[in-house]
Each structure stands twice: as structure tokens, then as C-alpha cells.
Coordinates of C-alpha atoms and ligand atoms in Angstrom, one line a residue:
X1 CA -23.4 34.8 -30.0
X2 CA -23.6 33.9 -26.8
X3 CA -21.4 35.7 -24.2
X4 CA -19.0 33.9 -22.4
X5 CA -18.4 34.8 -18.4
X6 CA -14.4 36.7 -17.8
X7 CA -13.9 34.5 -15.3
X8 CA -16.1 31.4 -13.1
X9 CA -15.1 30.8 -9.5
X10 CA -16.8 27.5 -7.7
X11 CA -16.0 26.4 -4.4
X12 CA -15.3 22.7 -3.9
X13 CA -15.6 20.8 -0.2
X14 CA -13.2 18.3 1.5
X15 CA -14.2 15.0 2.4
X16 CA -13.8 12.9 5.5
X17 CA -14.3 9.1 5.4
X18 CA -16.7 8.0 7.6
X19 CA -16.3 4.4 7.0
X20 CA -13.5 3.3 4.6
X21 CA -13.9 -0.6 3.8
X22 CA -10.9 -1.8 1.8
X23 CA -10.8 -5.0 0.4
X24 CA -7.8 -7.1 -1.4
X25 CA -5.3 -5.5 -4.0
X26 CA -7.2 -5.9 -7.6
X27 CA -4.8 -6.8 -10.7
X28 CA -5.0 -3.1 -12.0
X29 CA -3.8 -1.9 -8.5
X30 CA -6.5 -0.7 -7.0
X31 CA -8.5 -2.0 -3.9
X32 CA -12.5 -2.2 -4.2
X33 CA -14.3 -0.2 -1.3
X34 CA -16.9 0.1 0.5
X35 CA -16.3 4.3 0.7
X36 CA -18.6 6.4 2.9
X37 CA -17.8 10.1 2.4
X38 CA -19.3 12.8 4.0
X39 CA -18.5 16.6 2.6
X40 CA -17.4 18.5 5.3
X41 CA -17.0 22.3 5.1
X42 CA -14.1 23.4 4.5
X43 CA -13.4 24.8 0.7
X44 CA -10.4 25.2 -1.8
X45 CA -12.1 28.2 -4.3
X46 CA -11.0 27.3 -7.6
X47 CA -11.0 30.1 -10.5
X48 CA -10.5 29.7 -13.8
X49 CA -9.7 33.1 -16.9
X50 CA -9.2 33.0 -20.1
X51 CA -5.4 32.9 -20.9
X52 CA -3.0 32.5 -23.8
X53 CA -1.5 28.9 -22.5
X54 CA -2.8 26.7 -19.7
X55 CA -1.2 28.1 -16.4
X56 CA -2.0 27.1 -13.0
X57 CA -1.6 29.6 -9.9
X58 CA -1.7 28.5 -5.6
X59 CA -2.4 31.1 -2.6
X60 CA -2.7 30.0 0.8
X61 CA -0.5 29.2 3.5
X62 CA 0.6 25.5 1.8
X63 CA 0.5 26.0 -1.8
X64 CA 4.0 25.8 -1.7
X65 CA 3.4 22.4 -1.3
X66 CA 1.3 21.8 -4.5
X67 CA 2.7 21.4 -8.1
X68 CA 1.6 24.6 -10.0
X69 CA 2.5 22.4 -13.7
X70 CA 0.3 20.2 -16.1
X71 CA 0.8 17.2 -13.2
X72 CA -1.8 19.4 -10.9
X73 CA -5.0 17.5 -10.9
X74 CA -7.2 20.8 -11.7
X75 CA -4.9 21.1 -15.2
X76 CA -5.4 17.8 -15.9
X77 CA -9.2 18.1 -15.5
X78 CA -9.2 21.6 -17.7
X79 CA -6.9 19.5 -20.1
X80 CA -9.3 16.4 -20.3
X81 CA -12.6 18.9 -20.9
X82 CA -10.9 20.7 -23.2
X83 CA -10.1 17.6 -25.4
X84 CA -13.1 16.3 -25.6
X85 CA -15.1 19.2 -27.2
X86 CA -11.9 19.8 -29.7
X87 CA -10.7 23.0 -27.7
X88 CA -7.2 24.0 -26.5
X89 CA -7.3 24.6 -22.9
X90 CA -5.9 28.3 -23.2
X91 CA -6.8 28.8 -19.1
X92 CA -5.3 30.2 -15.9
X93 CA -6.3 28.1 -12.7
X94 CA -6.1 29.9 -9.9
X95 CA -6.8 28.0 -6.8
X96 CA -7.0 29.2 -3.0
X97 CA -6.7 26.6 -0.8
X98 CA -8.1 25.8 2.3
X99 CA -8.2 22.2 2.4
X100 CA -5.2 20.8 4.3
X101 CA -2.5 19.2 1.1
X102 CA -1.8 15.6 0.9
X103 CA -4.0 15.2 4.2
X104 CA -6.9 12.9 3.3
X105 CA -9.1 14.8 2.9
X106 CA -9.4 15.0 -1.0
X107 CA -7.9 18.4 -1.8
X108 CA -6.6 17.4 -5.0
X109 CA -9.5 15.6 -6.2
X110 CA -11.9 18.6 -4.8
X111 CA -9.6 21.4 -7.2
X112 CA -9.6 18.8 -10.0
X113 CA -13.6 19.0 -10.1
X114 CA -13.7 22.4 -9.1
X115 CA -11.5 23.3 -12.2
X116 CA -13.9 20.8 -14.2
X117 CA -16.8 22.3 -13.5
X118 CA -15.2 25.8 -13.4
X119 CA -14.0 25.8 -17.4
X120 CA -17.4 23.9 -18.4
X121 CA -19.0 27.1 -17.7
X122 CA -16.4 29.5 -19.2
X123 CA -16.4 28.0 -22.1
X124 CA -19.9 27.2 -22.7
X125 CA -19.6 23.0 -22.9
X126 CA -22.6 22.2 -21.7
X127 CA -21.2 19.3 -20.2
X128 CA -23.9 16.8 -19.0
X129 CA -23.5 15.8 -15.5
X130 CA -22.9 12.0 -16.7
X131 CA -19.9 13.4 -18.6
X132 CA -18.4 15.3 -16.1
X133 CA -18.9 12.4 -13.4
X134 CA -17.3 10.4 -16.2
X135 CA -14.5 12.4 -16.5
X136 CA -13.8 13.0 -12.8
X137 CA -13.8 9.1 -12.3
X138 CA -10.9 9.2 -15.1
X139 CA -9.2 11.6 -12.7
X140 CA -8.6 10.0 -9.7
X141 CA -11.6 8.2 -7.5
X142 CA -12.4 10.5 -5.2
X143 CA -13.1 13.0 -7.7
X144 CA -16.7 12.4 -8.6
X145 CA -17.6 12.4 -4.8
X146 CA -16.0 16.2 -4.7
X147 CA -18.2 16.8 -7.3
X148 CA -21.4 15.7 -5.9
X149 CA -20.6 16.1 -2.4
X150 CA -23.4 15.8 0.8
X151 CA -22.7 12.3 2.0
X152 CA -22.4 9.1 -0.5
X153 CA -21.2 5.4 -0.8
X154 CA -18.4 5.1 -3.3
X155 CA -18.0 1.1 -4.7
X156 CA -15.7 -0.2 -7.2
X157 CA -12.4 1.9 -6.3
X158 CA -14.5 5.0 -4.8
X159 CA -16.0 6.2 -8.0
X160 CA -19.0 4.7 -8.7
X161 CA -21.1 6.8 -6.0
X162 CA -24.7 6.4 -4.7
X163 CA -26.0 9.6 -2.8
X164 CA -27.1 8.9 1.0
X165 CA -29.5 10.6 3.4
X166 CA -28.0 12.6 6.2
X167 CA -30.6 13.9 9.0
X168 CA -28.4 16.2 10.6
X169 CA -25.3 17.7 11.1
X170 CA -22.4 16.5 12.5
X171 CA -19.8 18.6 14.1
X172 CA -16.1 17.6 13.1
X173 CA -12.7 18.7 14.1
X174 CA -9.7 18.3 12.4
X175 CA -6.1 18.0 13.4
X176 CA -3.6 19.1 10.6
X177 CA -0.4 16.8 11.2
X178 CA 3.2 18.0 9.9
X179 CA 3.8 17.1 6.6
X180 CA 1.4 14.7 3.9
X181 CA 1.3 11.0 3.4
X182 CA 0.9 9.4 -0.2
X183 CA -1.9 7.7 -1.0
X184 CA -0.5 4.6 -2.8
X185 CA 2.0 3.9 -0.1
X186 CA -0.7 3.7 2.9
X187 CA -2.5 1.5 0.8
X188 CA 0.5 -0.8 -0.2
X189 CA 1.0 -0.3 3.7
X190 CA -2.4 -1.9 4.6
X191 CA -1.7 -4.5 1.8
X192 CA 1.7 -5.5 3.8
X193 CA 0.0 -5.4 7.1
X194 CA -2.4 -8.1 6.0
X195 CA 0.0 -10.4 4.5
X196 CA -1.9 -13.8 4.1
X197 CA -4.8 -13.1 5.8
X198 CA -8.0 -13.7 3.7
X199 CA -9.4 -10.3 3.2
X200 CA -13.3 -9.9 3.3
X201 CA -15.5 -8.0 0.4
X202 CA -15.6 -4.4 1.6
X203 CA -19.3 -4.0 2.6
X204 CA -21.2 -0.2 4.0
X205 CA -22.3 -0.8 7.2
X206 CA -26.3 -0.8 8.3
X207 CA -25.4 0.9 11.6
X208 CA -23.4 3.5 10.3
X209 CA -25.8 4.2 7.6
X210 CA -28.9 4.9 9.5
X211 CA -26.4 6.7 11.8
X212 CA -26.2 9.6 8.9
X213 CA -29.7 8.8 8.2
X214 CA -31.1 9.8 11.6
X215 CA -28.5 12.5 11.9
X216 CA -27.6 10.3 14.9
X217 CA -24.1 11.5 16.1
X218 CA -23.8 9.1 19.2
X219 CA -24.5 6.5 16.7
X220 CA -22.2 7.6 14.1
X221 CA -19.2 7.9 16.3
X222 CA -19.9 4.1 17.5
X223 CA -19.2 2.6 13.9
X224 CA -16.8 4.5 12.2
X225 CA -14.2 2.8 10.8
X226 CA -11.0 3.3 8.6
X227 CA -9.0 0.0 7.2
X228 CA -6.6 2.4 6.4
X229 CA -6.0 3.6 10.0
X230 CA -3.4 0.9 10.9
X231 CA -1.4 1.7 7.8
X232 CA -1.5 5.1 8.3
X233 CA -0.3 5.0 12.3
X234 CA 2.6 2.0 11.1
X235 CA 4.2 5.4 8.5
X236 CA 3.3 7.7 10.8
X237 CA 3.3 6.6 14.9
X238 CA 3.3 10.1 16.1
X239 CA -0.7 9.7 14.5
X240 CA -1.3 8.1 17.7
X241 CA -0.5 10.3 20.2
X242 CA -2.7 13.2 18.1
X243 CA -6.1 10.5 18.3
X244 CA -5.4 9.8 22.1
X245 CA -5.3 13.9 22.7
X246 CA -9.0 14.4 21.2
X247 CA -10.4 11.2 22.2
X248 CA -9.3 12.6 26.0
X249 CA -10.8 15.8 25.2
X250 CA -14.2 14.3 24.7
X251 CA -14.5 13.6 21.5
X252 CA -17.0 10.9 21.0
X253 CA -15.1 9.1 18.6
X254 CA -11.8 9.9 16.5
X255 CA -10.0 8.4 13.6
X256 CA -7.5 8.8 11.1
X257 CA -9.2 10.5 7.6
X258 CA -8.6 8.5 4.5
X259 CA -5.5 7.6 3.9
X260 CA -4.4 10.6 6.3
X261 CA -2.4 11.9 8.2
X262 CA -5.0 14.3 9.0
X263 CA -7.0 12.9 11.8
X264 CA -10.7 13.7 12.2
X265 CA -12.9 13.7 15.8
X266 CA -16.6 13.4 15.7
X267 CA -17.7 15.7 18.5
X268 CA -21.1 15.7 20.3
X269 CA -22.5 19.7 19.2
X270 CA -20.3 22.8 18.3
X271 CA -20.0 23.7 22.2
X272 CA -18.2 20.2 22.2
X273 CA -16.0 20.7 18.8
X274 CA -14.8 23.9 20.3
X275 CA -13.3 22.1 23.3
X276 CA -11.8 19.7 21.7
X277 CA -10.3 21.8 19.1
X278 CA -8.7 23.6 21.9
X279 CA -7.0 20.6 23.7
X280 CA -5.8 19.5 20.3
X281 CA -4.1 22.7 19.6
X282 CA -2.5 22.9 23.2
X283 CA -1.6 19.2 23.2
X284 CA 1.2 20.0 20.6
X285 CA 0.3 16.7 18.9
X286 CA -0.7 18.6 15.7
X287 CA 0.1 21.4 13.1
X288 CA -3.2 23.2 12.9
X289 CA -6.5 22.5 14.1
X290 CA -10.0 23.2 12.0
X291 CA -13.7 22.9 13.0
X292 CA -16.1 22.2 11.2
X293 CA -19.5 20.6 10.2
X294 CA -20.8 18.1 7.3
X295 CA -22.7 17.7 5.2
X296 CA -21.5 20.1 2.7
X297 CA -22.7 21.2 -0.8
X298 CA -20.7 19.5 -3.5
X299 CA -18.9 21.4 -6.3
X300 CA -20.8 24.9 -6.6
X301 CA -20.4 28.2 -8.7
X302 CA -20.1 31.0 -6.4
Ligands
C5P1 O1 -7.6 7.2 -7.8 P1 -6.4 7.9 -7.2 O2 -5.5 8.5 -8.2 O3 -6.8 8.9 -6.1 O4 -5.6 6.8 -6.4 C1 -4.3 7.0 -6.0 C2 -3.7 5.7 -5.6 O5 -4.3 5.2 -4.4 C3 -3.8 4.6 -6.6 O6 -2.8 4.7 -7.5 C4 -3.7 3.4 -5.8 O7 -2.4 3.1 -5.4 C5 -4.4 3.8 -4.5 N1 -5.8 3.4 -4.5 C6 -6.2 2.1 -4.4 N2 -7.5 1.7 -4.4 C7 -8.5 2.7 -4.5 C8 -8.1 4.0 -4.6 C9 -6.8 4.4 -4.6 O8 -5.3 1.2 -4.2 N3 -9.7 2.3 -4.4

């Protein structure tokens, strides 16, 4: 018999968007994307031990903030593995988390792989990678890319991912805002912003592509881009105030992350990121204020 770990711990990055290309609503009430996500390092630890029932536990300064019940992405991942290899998902979750909640930055979807690939190894599935990209996809659509992680173009509603070259990395800091925004309502946001106005297919852009290519930061910060951003600043005004105080400080470029409100800055080099992350934190335009570099590593066993 084969012996089975006590317990598996893999850590699992957030994302930022680097370009986010949203086109019209689609009839099952999602948008089609052009997504580019870049990993960016800063992890949510994910461990998973064998338990009577399914049980899910949070530490870290917000996991108030995070439903600790079956609706928790990471159970619903452990619950979804578990089915399809005829198991009960007798498991306690325990997740430490890093990654600002409800923020943009793919938290949820980075615990739901994390927990995926977490109880694949405690209990011996042998999962294929197709499978677990399969099932992430079923989760949410940022899931698979918090699997994979690096940098990638997500098409059809995020999910269907194709890895990209990055020559370098790039130095990122993040403000933290009060408080999260949903997902569904920035994007029926954007959706109301736009009214009549004939939408274009979402498409990656050249530029910004051989940007992360060439590891080309100048570059980089000249075409991001979020269609999200306006939605996000018309729910949330104060957004504003937070993107004017980094851009100021000398970030090269900043914008709102996914469907925020966590706003990102693209600095020059970590001397750069450092001074930027202090203005933001003394401008009083923000909660909390991380720095950081992507690419990351995707989901990975520690
Ligand atoms: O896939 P996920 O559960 O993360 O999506 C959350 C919500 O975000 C969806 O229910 C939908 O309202 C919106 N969404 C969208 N188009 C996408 C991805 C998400 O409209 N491509």
C-alpha cells in the first residue's frame, strides 16, 4: 500500500491583469476576454489533513472576511476532486492568507486550486493536469491561470489559457483599498457604462505582449489596460484618488487590478517600488500597501 502524506501544503500566487479586454455580455452571462495575467508574488498557503467531515479553517489578518462553509471556493474544489474518483471529501482546509480578499487579485480562485492540487496529492488521485485544469475551469475562470501561474492569455471567459514568455521581472506595488468589490456587479457596471455602443472582439495586444516578452517594463507600463477600470472607479470614486497618489510618486504606469478595488503600479526597479509604496501608504488613499515582483510560480507543493 502506498502511504499517503498526513498533510500537503502548496502555496498558490495572486494575479494582476496586465491587460483585461472585455468584450459584449454573452447569453450565459459571461463576457469573452482577451485576459493577460501575470502571477505576481504574493501567496495564500493552502493546507489540507485528513478529517472526519469536510471543514474549512482562515488565519490572517482578513479571514474574517471569507466564508469558512461548503460556499468557499477551496471546499468546492476538494468537493469536485473528491466526486470524481468516488471519494467523500473527509478534509480540513486550512488556508493562510496573504492575498488581499475580494480585491482582484484572484484570492479565491488561487485557494480553490491550491486546495485542488493540495487533496490530489493526499489522497493519491493522480489527477492529470488536463483534469485538474478541467476542473478549475468548472470553478470559476480565473482558476486555471492560479494553477499554472507565470504570465498567460486567458480567451473564452478567462479559462482557456495559453502560457506566454516573460523576459524579466517586473516590480509591482499594490494598494489595498477598504473593503472588496464583487465581481459580477463591476462587470454589469461596464456592461451599463457602454450602453448601445457597439463593443469590439476583445483582442491581446502585440505591444504589450513583446513588452513581457522582452521583460521590457517602460514598454509594459505604456499598454496596459483594464476595461474594467471605468466600472470599477464609477462603484468606487475614491479608486481615483489612490491611482493619482502612485502615478505622482513615479510610478510608470498604474491601474485598477481586475475587477478591483485593489489598484496595482508598475514601477521602474525595486529602488522605484519602494518609493512608491511609501507615498501610497502616507497618502492615506489606501488600506495597506504590498510590493512585489511577477512572474510568479503557479500552484506549488511546498
Ligand atoms: O468565473 P467566475 O465565477 O470568477 O465569475 C464571477 C462572475 O464574474 C460571473 O458570474 C460573471 O458575472 C462575471 N464574469 C463575466 N465574464 C467573465 C468572467 C466573469 O461576466 N469572463
Amino acid at each position: 500500500m502506498t502511504r499517503r502524506p498526513a498533510s500537503v501544503t502548496v502555496r498558490v500566487p495572486a494575479k494582476v491583469n496586465v491587460q483585461l479586454a472585455v468584450g459584449g455580455p454573452r447569453t450565459d452571462g459571461f463576457h469573452d476576454l482577451a485576459n493577460v495575467f501575470l502571477a505576481v508574488g504574493l501567496y495564500d498557503e493552502v493546507t489540507v489533513t485528513p478529517a472526519e467531515e469536510l471543514r474549512i479553517t482562515v488565519a490572517g489578518p482578513d479571514a474574517g472576511q471569507v466564508p469558512a462553509d461548503a460556499s468557499n471556493l477551496a471546499a468546492r474544489a476538494a468537493v469536485a476532486l473528491a466526486a470524481r474518483h468516488g471519494l467523500e471529501p473527509r478534509v480540513h482546509i486550512h488556508i493562510v492568507k496573504d492575498i488581499p480578499v475580494a480585491g482582484g487579485m484572484a484570492g479565491g480562485s488561487a485557494d480553490a486550486a491550491g486546495a485542488l492540487v493540495a487533496c490530489d496529492a493526499l489522497w493519491g488521485t493522480g489527477a492529470s493536469r488536463e483534469e485538474l485544469l478541467a476542473i478549475c475551469a468548472e470553478l470559476g475562470s480565473d482558476v486555471p491561470f492560479s494553477l499554472v501561474g507565470g504570465a498567460a492569455l486567458g480567451r473564452g471567459r478567462g479559462e482557456l489559457l495559453e502560457p506566454l514568455e516573460t523576459g524579466g521581472t517586473f516590480h509591482w506595488v499594490f494598494a489595498v483599498a477598504d473593503g472588496g468589490l464583487s465581481t459580477p456587479e463591476v462587470y454589469r457596471e461596464c456592461d451599463r457604462l457602454r450602453g448601445d455602443a457597439a463593443v469590439p472582439e476583445p483582442e491581446a495586444s502585440p505591444a504589450l505582449l513583446e513588452a513581457l516578452r522582452t521583460g521590457d517594463a517602460v514598454a509594459l507600463a505604456a499598454s496596459l489596460a483594464n476595461d474594467l477600470q471605468p466600472a470599477a472607479l464609477s462603484l468606487r470614486p475614491s479608486l481615483a484618488a489612490t491611482l493619482a497618489a502612485g502615478a505622482e510618486a513615479g510610478a510608470l504606469a498604474a491601474l485598477v487590478s481586475g475587477s478591483g478595488p485593489t489598484t496595482a503600479f508598475l514601477a521602474k526597479d525595486a529602488e522605484s517600488a519602494h518609493a512608491v509604496a511609501v507615498a501610497l501608504a502616507a497618502s492615506g488613499t489606501c488600506r495597506t500597501v504590498r510590493v512585489t515582483t511577477g512572474p510568479a510560480q503557479g500552484a506549488t507543493l511546498v
